[in-house]
Amino acid sequence: MRRDKPAGGALATSGRGVIRLEIYVDLLCPWCFIEKHSLDALTQRYAESHPDVRFEVTWKPYYIAPTMGKHNVDKRSIYDRLDALNAHFLSRIQVAGAKHDIAFSIRGLTGSTRPAHRLIALALARAGPEAQARVVEMLFQGHFEDGRDLSDEAWLAAVGAAAAGMDEDVVRKGLADDDEAARRVDAVAEAARDVIGVEAVPCVMVQGRYKVGGYQEGHVFESLFDKIRLAGEVF
């Protein structure tokens, strides 16, 4: 069932200093979805409490299963394996998700997340960070709540149109394996691992210098935002 949820993205108000968040995620990662909702709520609350601050949020690719098949992968098999490796994994994400209005219902088929990451990058380039955040939200919700397939090109094109106002033919072209933009997305994901040192997602780079890895509660980020603001690093 579709519900209205905060999309996140830039909180643009002139005259405010900027705290920039680059959030590395993979759409297969339930903790990334939970972190998104946690950060959406926190950044809105923080900006309201500190009128001198606004946030600019962009979403970056990371591949946690780079060799996974392109299509027809049973979702439940992915998360059952995680549950076997990490006791009570599924129950923990369901409890954590409920706190952020996420109703995990893992079902259906999926495939490689590369096309979905290309859509996310295309949304930023064509329509800006707020549209990109809406695309990310719709993809996470579709995958984890609505049984949608992240490798379904028709659905991805529909998401691009509905969440970012892009022409579906433009989206389909942007999803092509041989497109230069697709190679740039892969390069960003590789640099996340090899240059920035991202080892797991979610991973948040704040102001381009503070790396917060793994799912973290809001107070961790709030303390970091305070440190940045009080040190005069908001620009």
PDB file of N, CA and C in Angstrom, residues 11 52 59 69 217:
ATOM      1  N   LEU A  11      17.303  20.695   1.468  1.00  0.00           N
ATOM      2  CA  LEU A  11      16.396  21.600   2.138  1.00  0.00           C
ATOM      3  C   LEU A  11      16.891  22.998   1.808  1.00  0.00           C
ATOM      4  N   ASP A  52      20.337  28.545  10.745  1.00  0.00           N
ATOM      5  CA  ASP A  52      21.538  28.888   9.990  1.00  0.00           C
ATOM      6  C   ASP A  52      22.033  27.742   9.128  1.00  0.00           C
ATOM      7  N   TRP A  59      22.640  10.898  -3.399  1.00  0.00           N
ATOM      8  CA  TRP A  59      22.669   9.449  -3.221  1.00  0.00           C
ATOM      9  C   TRP A  59      23.651   8.838  -4.207  1.00  0.00           C
ATOM     10  N   GLY A  69      22.781 -12.265 -10.486  1.00  0.00           N
ATOM     11  CA  GLY A  69      22.189 -12.337 -11.812  1.00  0.00           C
ATOM     12  C   GLY A  69      21.421 -11.082 -12.185  1.00  0.00           C
ATOM     13  N   GLU A 217      22.234   5.347  14.552  1.00  0.00           N
ATOM     14  CA  GLU A 217      21.080   6.070  15.078  1.00  0.00           C
ATOM     15  C   GLU A 217      21.265   7.574  14.869  1.00  0.00           C
TER      16      GLU A 217
END
